[in-house]
PDB file of C-alpha atoms in Angstrom:
ATOM      1  CA  MET A   4       1.291   3.926 -29.715  1.00 62.00           C
ATOM      2  CA  LYS A   5       3.186   5.735 -27.011  1.00 67.00           C
ATOM      3  CA  LYS A   6       0.338   7.008 -25.282  1.00 72.00           C
ATOM      4  CA  ILE A   7      -1.405   3.623 -25.259  1.00 76.00           C
ATOM      5  CA  LYS A   8       1.510   2.145 -23.734  1.00 73.00           C
ATOM      6  CA  LEU A   9       1.560   4.881 -20.917  1.00 76.00           C
ATOM      7  CA  LEU A  10      -1.982   4.531 -20.456  1.00 82.00           C
ATOM      8  CA  LEU A  11      -2.031   0.625 -19.796  1.00 82.00           C
ATOM      9  CA  ILE A  12       1.389   0.898 -17.553  1.00 82.00           C
ATOM     10  CA  ASN A  13      -0.315   3.520 -15.360  1.00 86.00           C
ATOM     11  CA  VAL A  14      -3.546   1.357 -15.142  1.00 89.00           C
ATOM     12  CA  PHE A  15      -1.510  -1.708 -14.564  1.00 86.00           C
ATOM     13  CA  ASN A  16       0.498   0.092 -11.855  1.00 87.00           C
ATOM     14  CA  GLY A  17      -2.892   1.375 -10.090  1.00 89.00           C
ATOM     15  CA  PHE A  18      -4.413  -2.185 -10.306  1.00 90.00           C
ATOM     16  CA  CYS A  19      -1.503  -3.865  -8.734  1.00 84.00           C
ATOM     17  CA  MET A  20      -1.196  -1.198  -6.040  1.00 85.00           C
ATOM     18  CA  ALA A  21      -4.794  -1.652  -4.902  1.00 84.00           C
ATOM     19  CA  LEU A  22      -4.398  -5.384  -4.721  1.00 79.00           C
ATOM     20  CA  ALA A  23      -1.764  -4.858  -2.330  1.00 77.00           C
ATOM     21  CA  ASP A  24      -3.353  -2.225  -0.434  1.00 75.00           C
ATOM     22  CA  SER A  25      -6.417  -4.444   0.038  1.00 72.00           C
ATOM     23  CA  VAL A  26      -4.435  -7.084   1.790  1.00 67.00           C
ATOM     24  CA  PRO A  27      -3.635  -6.467   5.520  1.00 61.00           C
ATOM     25  CA  GLY A  28       0.333  -6.632   6.048  1.00 58.00           C
ATOM     26  CA  VAL A  29       0.960  -5.558   2.512  1.00 66.00           C
ATOM     27  CA  SER A  30       1.699  -1.942   1.005  1.00 73.00           C
ATOM     28  CA  GLY A  31       0.705  -0.166  -2.353  1.00 80.00           C
ATOM     29  CA  GLY A  32       3.649   2.061  -1.639  1.00 80.00           C
ATOM     30  CA  THR A  33       5.966  -1.104  -1.910  1.00 75.00           C
ATOM     31  CA  ILE A  34       4.543  -1.874  -5.223  1.00 79.00           C
ATOM     32  CA  ALA A  35       4.924   1.706  -6.566  1.00 83.00           C
ATOM     33  CA  PHE A  36       8.688   1.660  -5.251  1.00 77.00           C
ATOM     34  CA  LEU A  37       9.450  -1.703  -7.000  1.00 74.00           C
ATOM     35  CA  LEU A  38       7.687  -0.747 -10.339  1.00 76.00           C
ATOM     36  CA  GLY A  39       9.668   2.386 -10.429  1.00 77.00           C
ATOM     37  CA  PHE A  40       7.031   5.125 -10.146  1.00 85.00           C
ATOM     38  CA  TYR A  41       7.096   5.855  -6.553  1.00 83.00           C
ATOM     39  CA  ASP A  42       8.708   9.408  -7.079  1.00 84.00           C
ATOM     40  CA  GLU A  43       6.200  10.546  -9.943  1.00 87.00           C
ATOM     41  CA  PHE A  44       3.379   9.310  -7.727  1.00 88.00           C
ATOM     42  CA  ILE A  45       4.557  11.131  -4.800  1.00 86.00           C
ATOM     43  CA  ASN A  46       5.265  14.397  -6.913  1.00 87.00           C
ATOM     44  CA  SER A  47       1.874  14.103  -8.790  1.00 89.00           C
ATOM     45  CA  LEU A  48       0.181  13.841  -5.460  1.00 85.00           C
ATOM     46  CA  ASP A  49       1.966  17.188  -4.330  1.00 84.00           C
ATOM     47  CA  ASP A  50       1.733  19.055  -7.629  1.00 86.00           C
ATOM     48  CA  LEU A  51      -2.064  18.279  -7.752  1.00 84.00           C
ATOM     49  CA  PHE A  52      -2.914  20.506  -4.729  1.00 78.00           C
ATOM     50  CA  ARG A  53       0.271  22.941  -4.882  1.00 78.00           C
ATOM     51  CA  GLY A  54       1.725  23.197  -8.180  1.00 75.00           C
ATOM     52  CA  ASN A  55       0.870  25.349 -10.934  1.00 82.00           C
ATOM     53  CA  MET A  56      -1.575  25.163 -13.593  1.00 86.00           C
ATOM     54  CA  ASP A  57       0.538  23.063 -16.012  1.00 87.00           C
ATOM     55  CA  SER A  58       1.989  20.852 -13.253  1.00 88.00           C
ATOM     56  CA  LYS A  59      -1.538  20.344 -11.913  1.00 89.00           C
ATOM     57  CA  ARG A  60      -2.797  19.269 -15.408  1.00 90.00           C
ATOM     58  CA  LYS A  61      -0.049  16.794 -15.750  1.00 90.00           C
ATOM     59  CA  ALA A  62      -0.465  15.447 -12.089  1.00 90.00           C
ATOM     60  CA  PHE A  63      -4.066  15.081 -12.511  1.00 90.00           C
ATOM     61  CA  MET A  64      -3.698  13.044 -15.944  1.00 90.00           C
ATOM     62  CA  PHE A  65      -1.253  10.766 -14.501  1.00 91.00           C
ATOM     63  CA  LEU A  66      -3.422  10.132 -11.225  1.00 90.00           C
ATOM     64  CA  ILE A  67      -6.484   9.550 -13.123  1.00 92.00           C
ATOM     65  CA  LYS A  68      -4.952   6.830 -15.038  1.00 90.00           C
ATOM     66  CA  LEU A  69      -3.338   5.412 -12.254  1.00 92.00           C
ATOM     67  CA  GLY A  70      -6.930   5.953 -10.091  1.00 89.00           C
ATOM     68  CA  LEU A  71      -8.547   3.979 -12.973  1.00 92.00           C
ATOM     69  CA  GLY A  72      -6.350   0.887 -12.642  1.00 91.00           C
ATOM     70  CA  TRP A  73      -6.711   1.224  -8.575  1.00 89.00           C
ATOM     71  CA  VAL A  74     -10.424   1.292  -8.469  1.00 87.00           C
ATOM     72  CA  ILE A  75     -10.546  -1.751 -10.741  1.00 89.00           C
ATOM     73  CA  GLY A  76      -8.089  -3.544  -8.680  1.00 87.00           C
ATOM     74  CA  PHE A  77      -9.731  -2.522  -5.233  1.00 80.00           C
ATOM     75  CA  LEU A  78     -13.290  -3.463  -6.418  1.00 81.00           C
ATOM     76  CA  LEU A  79     -11.849  -6.948  -7.298  1.00 80.00           C
ATOM     77  CA  ALA A  80     -10.520  -7.420  -4.129  1.00 75.00           C
ATOM     78  CA  ALA A  81     -13.257  -6.097  -2.339  1.00 70.00           C
ATOM     79  CA  THR A  82     -15.667  -8.416  -4.046  1.00 71.00           C
ATOM     80  CA  MET A  83     -14.122 -11.536  -5.802  1.00 67.00           C
ATOM     81  CA  LEU A  84     -10.996 -11.869  -3.866  1.00 61.00           C
ATOM     82  CA  SER A  85     -11.852 -10.879  -0.185  1.00 61.00           C
ATOM     83  CA  ASN A  86     -12.915 -14.182   0.588  1.00 67.00           C
ATOM     84  CA  MET A  87      -9.879 -15.818  -0.722  1.00 69.00           C
ATOM     85  CA  PHE A  88      -7.821 -13.701   1.350  1.00 65.00           C
ATOM     86  CA  THR A  89      -9.285 -14.954   4.331  1.00 67.00           C
ATOM     87  CA  SER A  90      -9.793 -18.580   3.450  1.00 78.00           C
ATOM     88  CA  LYS A  91      -6.516 -18.933   1.916  1.00 82.00           C
ATOM     89  CA  ILE A  92      -4.379 -16.585   4.285  1.00 82.00           C
ATOM     90  CA  TYR A  93      -1.451 -18.626   4.550  1.00 90.00           C
ATOM     91  CA  GLU A  94      -1.087 -19.292   0.831  1.00 89.00           C
ATOM     92  CA  MET A  95      -1.727 -15.458   0.084  1.00 82.00           C
ATOM     93  CA  SER A  96       0.905 -14.589   2.944  1.00 85.00           C
ATOM     94  CA  SER A  97       3.558 -16.905   1.226  1.00 90.00           C
ATOM     95  CA  LEU A  98       2.930 -15.443  -2.007  1.00 86.00           C
ATOM     96  CA  PHE A  99       3.600 -12.012  -0.682  1.00 80.00           C
ATOM     97  CA  LEU A 100       6.720 -13.223   1.228  1.00 88.00           C
ATOM     98  CA  GLY A 101       7.961 -14.415  -1.948  1.00 88.00           C
ATOM     99  CA  PHE A 102       7.128 -11.149  -3.520  1.00 81.00           C
ATOM    100  CA  ILE A 103       8.712  -8.913  -0.951  1.00 81.00           C
ATOM    101  CA  ILE A 104      11.937 -10.907  -0.513  1.00 87.00           C
ATOM    102  CA  PHE A 105      12.455 -10.800  -4.221  1.00 85.00           C
ATOM    103  CA  SER A 106      11.655  -7.406  -4.582  1.00 80.00           C
ATOM    104  CA  ILE A 107      14.194  -6.056  -2.094  1.00 85.00           C
ATOM    105  CA  PRO A 108      17.039  -6.867  -4.398  1.00 86.00           C
ATOM    106  CA  GLN A 109      15.399  -5.046  -7.328  1.00 80.00           C
ATOM    107  CA  VAL A 110      14.862  -1.969  -5.248  1.00 79.00           C
ATOM    108  CA  ILE A 111      18.470  -2.083  -4.524  1.00 87.00           C
ATOM    109  CA  LYS A 112      19.508  -2.547  -7.863  1.00 84.00           C
ATOM    110  CA  GLU A 113      17.218   0.352  -9.061  1.00 79.00           C
ATOM    111  CA  GLU A 114      18.289   2.789  -6.167  1.00 83.00           C
ATOM    112  CA  LYS A 115      22.176   1.656  -6.011  1.00 87.00           C
ATOM    113  CA  ASP A 116      23.519   5.420  -6.236  1.00 89.00           C
ATOM    114  CA  SER A 117      21.464   6.018  -3.030  1.00 90.00           C
ATOM    115  CA  VAL A 118      22.679   2.907  -1.268  1.00 91.00           C
ATOM    116  CA  LYS A 119      26.121   2.284  -2.507  1.00 89.00           C
ATOM    117  CA  GLY A 120      28.588   4.200  -0.253  1.00 90.00           C
ATOM    118  CA  HIS A 121      26.214   5.277   2.062  1.00 92.00           C
ATOM    119  CA  TYR A 122      26.518   2.454   4.667  1.00 92.00           C
ATOM    120  CA  LYS A 123      26.448   4.789   7.488  1.00 93.00           C
ATOM    121  CA  ASN A 124      22.470   5.244   6.628  1.00 95.00           C
ATOM    122  CA  ILE A 125      21.870   1.657   7.729  1.00 95.00           C
ATOM    123  CA  ILE A 126      20.883   2.683  10.795  1.00 96.00           C
ATOM    124  CA  PHE A 127      17.674   4.115   8.724  1.00 95.00           C
ATOM    125  CA  LEU A 128      17.110   0.710   7.620  1.00 95.00           C
ATOM    126  CA  ILE A 129      17.035  -0.573  10.953  1.00 96.00           C
ATOM    127  CA  LEU A 130      14.427   2.076  12.183  1.00 94.00           C
ATOM    128  CA  GLY A 131      12.332   1.622   9.171  1.00 89.00           C
ATOM    129  CA  ALA A 132      12.122  -2.251   9.976  1.00 90.00           C
ATOM    130  CA  ILE A 133      11.399  -1.759  13.733  1.00 91.00           C
ATOM    131  CA  LEU A 134       8.746   0.677  12.899  1.00 84.00           C
ATOM    132  CA  VAL A 135       6.709  -1.894  10.530  1.00 78.00           C
ATOM    133  CA  ALA A 136       7.417  -5.036  12.562  1.00 83.00           C
ATOM    134  CA  GLY A 137       6.605  -2.734  15.838  1.00 82.00           C
ATOM    135  CA  ILE A 138       2.970  -1.544  14.238  1.00 73.00           C
ATOM    136  CA  SER A 139       2.376  -5.421  13.368  1.00 72.00           C
ATOM    137  CA  TYR A 140       3.049  -6.301  16.684  1.00 76.00           C
ATOM    138  CA  PHE A 141       0.799  -3.452  18.309  1.00 71.00           C
ATOM    139  CA  THR A 142      -1.891  -4.895  15.844  1.00 59.00           C
ATOM    140  CA  THR A 143      -1.987  -8.419  17.499  1.00 60.00           C
ATOM    141  CA  HIS A 144      -1.946  -7.215  21.284  1.00 56.00           C
ATOM    142  CA  SER A 145      -4.612  -4.149  20.711  1.00 55.00           C
ATOM    143  CA  SER A 146      -7.927  -3.790  19.481  1.00 53.00           C
ATOM    144  CA  LEU A 147      -9.573  -0.414  19.013  1.00 53.00           C
ATOM    145  CA  GLY A 148     -12.724  -0.061  17.506  1.00 55.00           C
ATOM    146  CA  VAL A 149     -15.799   2.161  16.870  1.00 61.00           C
ATOM    147  CA  ASP A 150     -19.546   1.705  16.014  1.00 65.00           C
ATOM    148  CA  VAL A 151     -19.770   3.014  12.324  1.00 66.00           C
ATOM    149  CA  ASN A 152     -23.588   2.769  12.588  1.00 74.00           C
ATOM    150  CA  ASN A 153     -23.686   5.356  15.252  1.00 75.00           C
ATOM    151  CA  LEU A 154     -21.977   8.549  13.649  1.00 79.00           C
ATOM    152  CA  SER A 155     -21.718  10.618  16.550  1.00 82.00           C
ATOM    153  CA  LEU A 156     -19.167  13.582  16.695  1.00 85.00           C
ATOM    154  CA  PHE A 157     -16.853  11.456  18.500  1.00 84.00           C
ATOM    155  CA  ASN A 158     -16.746   8.474  15.831  1.00 84.00           C
ATOM    156  CA  ILE A 159     -16.844  11.167  13.117  1.00 90.00           C
ATOM    157  CA  ILE A 160     -13.628  12.503  14.341  1.00 90.00           C
ATOM    158  CA  TYR A 161     -12.474   9.048  15.168  1.00 87.00           C
ATOM    159  CA  ILE A 162     -13.088   7.924  11.513  1.00 89.00           C
ATOM    160  CA  PHE A 163     -11.554  10.907   9.972  1.00 93.00           C
ATOM    161  CA  PHE A 164      -8.245  10.735  11.633  1.00 89.00           C
ATOM    162  CA  ALA A 165      -7.840   7.003  11.319  1.00 86.00           C
ATOM    163  CA  ALA A 166      -8.358   7.474   7.499  1.00 89.00           C
ATOM    164  CA  ALA A 167      -5.671  10.127   7.414  1.00 89.00           C
ATOM    165  CA  ILE A 168      -3.313   7.954   9.215  1.00 82.00           C
ATOM    166  CA  ALA A 169      -4.232   4.829   7.327  1.00 82.00           C
ATOM    167  CA  ILE A 170      -3.635   6.562   3.708  1.00 83.00           C
ATOM    168  CA  THR A 171      -0.454   7.933   5.120  1.00 77.00           C
ATOM    169  CA  ALA A 172       0.487   4.192   5.654  1.00 70.00           C
ATOM    170  CA  MET A 173      -0.850   3.282   2.307  1.00 73.00           C
ATOM    171  CA  VAL A 174       1.855   5.878   0.633  1.00 75.00           C
ATOM    172  CA  LEU A 175       4.739   4.682   2.344  1.00 72.00           C
ATOM    173  CA  PRO A 176       6.223   1.095   1.304  1.00 67.00           C
ATOM    174  CA  GLY A 177       6.328  -1.382   4.088  1.00 59.00           C
ATOM    175  CA  ILE A 178       3.381  -0.174   6.135  1.00 63.00           C
ATOM    176  CA  SER A 179       0.163  -1.387   5.374  1.00 65.00           C
ATOM    177  CA  GLY A 180      -2.667   0.913   5.664  1.00 73.00           C
ATOM    178  CA  SER A 181      -4.932  -2.093   5.710  1.00 71.00           C
ATOM    179  CA  THR A 182      -3.268  -3.304   8.982  1.00 65.00           C
ATOM    180  CA  LEU A 183      -3.623   0.078  10.538  1.00 71.00           C
ATOM    181  CA  LEU A 184      -7.205   0.053   9.621  1.00 77.00           C
ATOM    182  CA  LEU A 185      -7.466  -3.392  11.182  1.00 67.00           C
ATOM    183  CA  ILE A 186      -5.888  -1.715  14.535  1.00 64.00           C
ATOM    184  CA  PHE A 187      -8.250   0.878  14.419  1.00 73.00           C
ATOM    185  CA  GLY A 188     -11.280  -1.558  14.105  1.00 70.00           C
ATOM    186  CA  LEU A 189     -12.209  -0.100  10.785  1.00 79.00           C
ATOM    187  CA  TYR A 190     -11.170  -2.760   8.111  1.00 75.00           C
ATOM    188  CA  ILE A 191     -14.098  -5.032   8.004  1.00 72.00           C
ATOM    189  CA  PRO A 192     -16.747  -2.085   8.412  1.00 82.00           C
ATOM    190  CA  ILE A 193     -15.069  -0.029   5.396  1.00 83.00           C
ATOM    191  CA  ILE A 194     -14.615  -3.161   3.230  1.00 78.00           C
ATOM    192  CA  GLY A 195     -18.324  -3.802   3.755  1.00 79.00           C
ATOM    193  CA  ALA A 196     -19.631  -0.309   3.377  1.00 84.00           C
ATOM    194  CA  ILE A 197     -17.863  -0.470  -0.080  1.00 83.00           C
ATOM    195  CA  LYS A 198     -19.576  -3.621  -0.957  1.00 80.00           C
ATOM    196  CA  LYS A 199     -23.033  -2.238   0.143  1.00 84.00           C
ATOM    197  CA  PHE A 200     -22.133   1.138  -1.975  1.00 85.00           C
ATOM    198  CA  ILE A 201     -21.415  -0.606  -5.042  1.00 82.00           C
ATOM    199  CA  SER A 202     -24.653  -3.003  -4.674  1.00 84.00           C
ATOM    200  CA  PHE A 203     -26.525   0.406  -4.560  1.00 87.00           C
ATOM    201  CA  ASP A 204     -26.949   0.745  -0.985  1.00 85.00           C
ATOM    202  CA  PHE A 205     -26.449   4.222  -0.369  1.00 87.00           C
ATOM    203  CA  SER A 206     -26.925   4.305   3.474  1.00 86.00           C
ATOM    204  CA  VAL A 207     -23.214   3.839   3.814  1.00 87.00           C
ATOM    205  CA  PHE A 208     -22.544   7.005   1.934  1.00 90.00           C
ATOM    206  CA  PRO A 209     -21.856   9.243   5.109  1.00 91.00           C
ATOM    207  CA  LEU A 210     -19.578   6.746   6.258  1.00 90.00           C
ATOM    208  CA  LEU A 211     -17.727   6.605   3.190  1.00 91.00           C
ATOM    209  CA  MET A 212     -17.665  10.415   2.831  1.00 94.00           C
ATOM    210  CA  ILE A 213     -16.050  10.938   6.363  1.00 93.00           C
ATOM    211  CA  PHE A 214     -13.318   8.271   5.404  1.00 92.00           C
ATOM    212  CA  GLY A 215     -12.977   9.862   2.009  1.00 91.00           C
ATOM    213  CA  LEU A 216     -12.445  13.397   3.685  1.00 94.00           C
ATOM    214  CA  GLY A 217      -9.827  11.870   6.042  1.00 93.00           C
ATOM    215  CA  VAL A 218      -7.861  10.169   3.179  1.00 88.00           C
ATOM    216  CA  LEU A 219      -7.835  13.474   1.290  1.00 87.00           C
ATOM    217  CA  PHE A 220      -6.490  15.249   4.582  1.00 90.00           C
ATOM    218  CA  GLY A 221      -3.765  12.595   4.976  1.00 87.00           C
ATOM    219  CA  ILE A 222      -2.616  12.941   1.571  1.00 83.00           C
ATOM    220  CA  VAL A 223      -2.546  17.040   1.743  1.00 82.00           C
ATOM    221  CA  ALA A 224      -0.755  16.809   4.903  1.00 82.00           C
ATOM    222  CA  PHE A 225       1.784  14.038   4.397  1.00 81.00           C
ATOM    223  CA  VAL A 226       2.955  14.017   0.820  1.00 78.00           C
ATOM    224  CA  ARG A 227       4.865  17.289   0.768  1.00 78.00           C
ATOM    225  CA  ILE A 228       7.026  15.981   3.860  1.00 82.00           C
ATOM    226  CA  LEU A 229       7.792  12.511   2.071  1.00 80.00           C
ATOM    227  CA  LYS A 230       8.696  14.565  -1.203  1.00 80.00           C
ATOM    228  CA  ASN A 231      10.922  16.934   0.319  1.00 84.00           C
ATOM    229  CA  CYS A 232      12.812  13.624   2.040  1.00 85.00           C
ATOM    230  CA  LEU A 233      13.094  12.127  -1.363  1.00 80.00           C
ATOM    231  CA  ASN A 234      14.411  15.093  -2.862  1.00 83.00           C
ATOM    232  CA  ASN A 235      16.797  16.144  -0.323  1.00 89.00           C
ATOM    233  CA  HIS A 236      17.778  13.161   1.925  1.00 91.00           C
ATOM    234  CA  ARG A 237      17.201  10.409  -0.604  1.00 89.00           C
ATOM    235  CA  SER A 238      19.901   7.804   0.743  1.00 93.00           C
ATOM    236  CA  LYS A 239      18.445   7.997   4.178  1.00 93.00           C
ATOM    237  CA  THR A 240      14.960   7.679   2.767  1.00 88.00           C
ATOM    238  CA  VAL A 241      15.705   4.712   0.691  1.00 87.00           C
ATOM    239  CA  TYR A 242      17.415   2.902   3.553  1.00 93.00           C
ATOM    240  CA  PHE A 243      14.490   3.617   5.691  1.00 90.00           C
ATOM    241  CA  ILE A 244      12.013   2.200   2.936  1.00 83.00           C
ATOM    242  CA  LEU A 245      14.039  -0.762   2.422  1.00 87.00           C
ATOM    243  CA  GLY A 246      13.960  -1.024   6.065  1.00 89.00           C
ATOM    244  CA  MET A 247      10.192  -0.901   6.082  1.00 82.00           C
ATOM    245  CA  MET A 248      10.121  -3.523   3.317  1.00 81.00           C
ATOM    246  CA  VAL A 249      12.213  -5.811   5.504  1.00 87.00           C
ATOM    247  CA  GLY A 250       9.868  -5.139   8.506  1.00 85.00           C
ATOM    248  CA  SER A 251       6.733  -5.950   6.421  1.00 79.00           C
ATOM    249  CA  LEU A 252       7.999  -9.616   6.313  1.00 86.00           C
ATOM    250  CA  TYR A 253       7.185  -9.907  10.208  1.00 86.00           C
ATOM    251  CA  ALA A 254       3.975  -8.193   9.405  1.00 79.00           C
ATOM    252  CA  ILE A 255       3.112 -10.456   6.368  1.00 81.00           C
ATOM    253  CA  ILE A 256       3.944 -13.473   8.656  1.00 87.00           C
ATOM    254  CA  ASN A 257       1.788 -12.000  11.442  1.00 82.00           C
ATOM    255  CA  GLY A 258      -0.970 -11.179   8.951  1.00 73.00           C
ATOM    256  CA  PRO A 259      -3.469 -14.127   9.687  1.00 79.00           C
ATOM    257  CA  THR A 260      -3.641 -12.964  13.358  1.00 76.00           C
ATOM    258  CA  THR A 261      -5.127  -9.432  12.441  1.00 66.00           C
ATOM    259  CA  LEU A 262      -8.053 -11.301  10.480  1.00 68.00           C
ATOM    260  CA  GLU A 263     -11.704 -10.563  11.787  1.00 64.00           C
ATOM    261  CA  VAL A 264     -11.527 -14.144  13.140  1.00 74.00           C
ATOM    262  CA  PRO A 265      -8.087 -14.427  14.176  1.00 77.00           C
ATOM    263  CA  MET A 266      -5.885 -17.365  12.719  1.00 84.00           C
ATOM    264  CA  GLU A 267      -2.374 -18.480  14.156  1.00 87.00           C
ATOM    265  CA  MET A 268       0.831 -16.755  13.010  1.00 87.00           C
ATOM    266  CA  MET A 269       2.226 -18.415   9.932  1.00 91.00           C
ATOM    267  CA  THR A 270       4.800 -21.152  10.537  1.00 92.00           C
ATOM    268  CA  PHE A 271       6.994 -23.509   8.702  1.00 92.00           C
ATOM    269  CA  LYS A 272       4.128 -25.879   8.888  1.00 93.00           C
ATOM    270  CA  THR A 273       1.433 -23.560   7.305  1.00 94.00           C
ATOM    271  CA  PHE A 274       4.075 -21.917   4.637  1.00 95.00           C
ATOM    272  CA  ASN A 275       3.413 -22.585   1.122  1.00 95.00           C
ATOM    273  CA  ILE A 276       6.357 -23.024  -1.213  1.00 96.00           C
ATOM    274  CA  LEU A 277       4.412 -23.095  -4.255  1.00 96.00           C
ATOM    275  CA  PHE A 278       2.851 -19.715  -3.827  1.00 93.00           C
ATOM    276  CA  PHE A 279       6.283 -18.370  -2.323  1.00 94.00           C
ATOM    277  CA  ILE A 280       7.657 -19.491  -5.865  1.00 95.00           C
ATOM    278  CA  ILE A 281       4.627 -17.817  -7.693  1.00 91.00           C
ATOM    279  CA  GLY A 282       5.271 -14.650  -5.482  1.00 86.00           C
ATOM    280  CA  ALA A 283       8.966 -14.655  -6.747  1.00 89.00           C
ATOM    281  CA  LEU A 284       8.082 -15.297 -10.498  1.00 90.00           C
ATOM    282  CA  ILE A 285       5.480 -12.267 -10.208  1.00 81.00           C
ATOM    283  CA  ILE A 286       8.625 -10.010  -9.695  1.00 79.00           C
ATOM    284  CA  VAL A 287      10.401 -11.198 -12.469  1.00 83.00           C
ATOM    285  CA  LEU A 288       7.190 -11.012 -14.544  1.00 82.00           C
ATOM    286  CA  LEU A 289       6.680  -7.349 -13.501  1.00 74.00           C
ATOM    287  CA  GLU A 290      10.455  -6.595 -14.300  1.00 76.00           C
ATOM    288  CA  VAL A 291      10.022  -8.154 -17.600  1.00 79.00           C
ATOM    289  CA  LEU A 292       6.851  -6.466 -18.463  1.00 70.00           C
ATOM    290  CA  LYS A 293       8.214  -2.758 -17.212  1.00 67.00           C
ATOM    291  CA  ARG A 294      11.115  -3.273 -19.373  1.00 72.00           C
ATOM    292  CA  MET A 295       9.216  -4.239 -22.512  1.00 72.00           C
ATOM    293  CA  MET A 296       6.357  -1.473 -22.132  1.00 60.00           C
ATOM    294  CA  MET A 297       9.015   1.200 -21.498  1.00 61.00           C
ATOM    295  CA  LYS A 298      11.184  -0.159 -24.403  1.00 64.00           C
ATOM    296  CA  LYS A 299      11.261   2.823 -26.988  1.00 50.00           C
ATOM    297  CA  ASP A 300       9.370   1.672 -30.377  1.00 47.00           C
TER     298      ASP A 300
END
């Protein structure tokens, strides 16, 4: 029974991460941090490549369960939900505002030992907020791009390193990898390629392979650094992560401007209170579910 619970928890966690990762302005890392498995996620990624055989096996089993939920969630987002994220962007932005605002106190509660009494580290909170808000601002005022149908050497290198940078962002709470893909001009092409691939159009396989290798490189290169920060500088890192979550509020408000057909930034006029409340209730529900599923028989 306990094994089934853990399986369901990990699949559910991966599913929630994928839904967040697929939305510009929202980070799957925030979900991982909120639901309390961020450390295990980072440690497992590191152990998978650098651990001994036993730790590799444990990491693989955890990540395969998490990955199953992530794939289900991402395919759902890329097919059924992608149009909703565009046509109902203000409702979705309002929902995620409620989600993030009500998740910040929960993270502080979970990390109270790292937050309480370490108030000098608030500078890291400020830096984290500036970083995420700055990236979002840059998204609005810059538009890079590449022709994914022409896989020249330059384009291959461009796609590879863009993927590496984006996966780094997806791992970090607060920074949206989807937003960075939008900056690089790859969000729409990659989502489109995934849709084609699952429709058995394998002409996009070279593009997805290059992107996937970039993702793998980004994980291997970055995760060890992040693991060291969490283990040896936890208070500073937690403050920095909280700052990124605060900064992501601006990123979400700014999200409509980063669509393929840009829309106006969300204002009080386009803000939807109902979806905001739903986002807040999701946090309460996730916390209740987490406590119920982790409760010992």
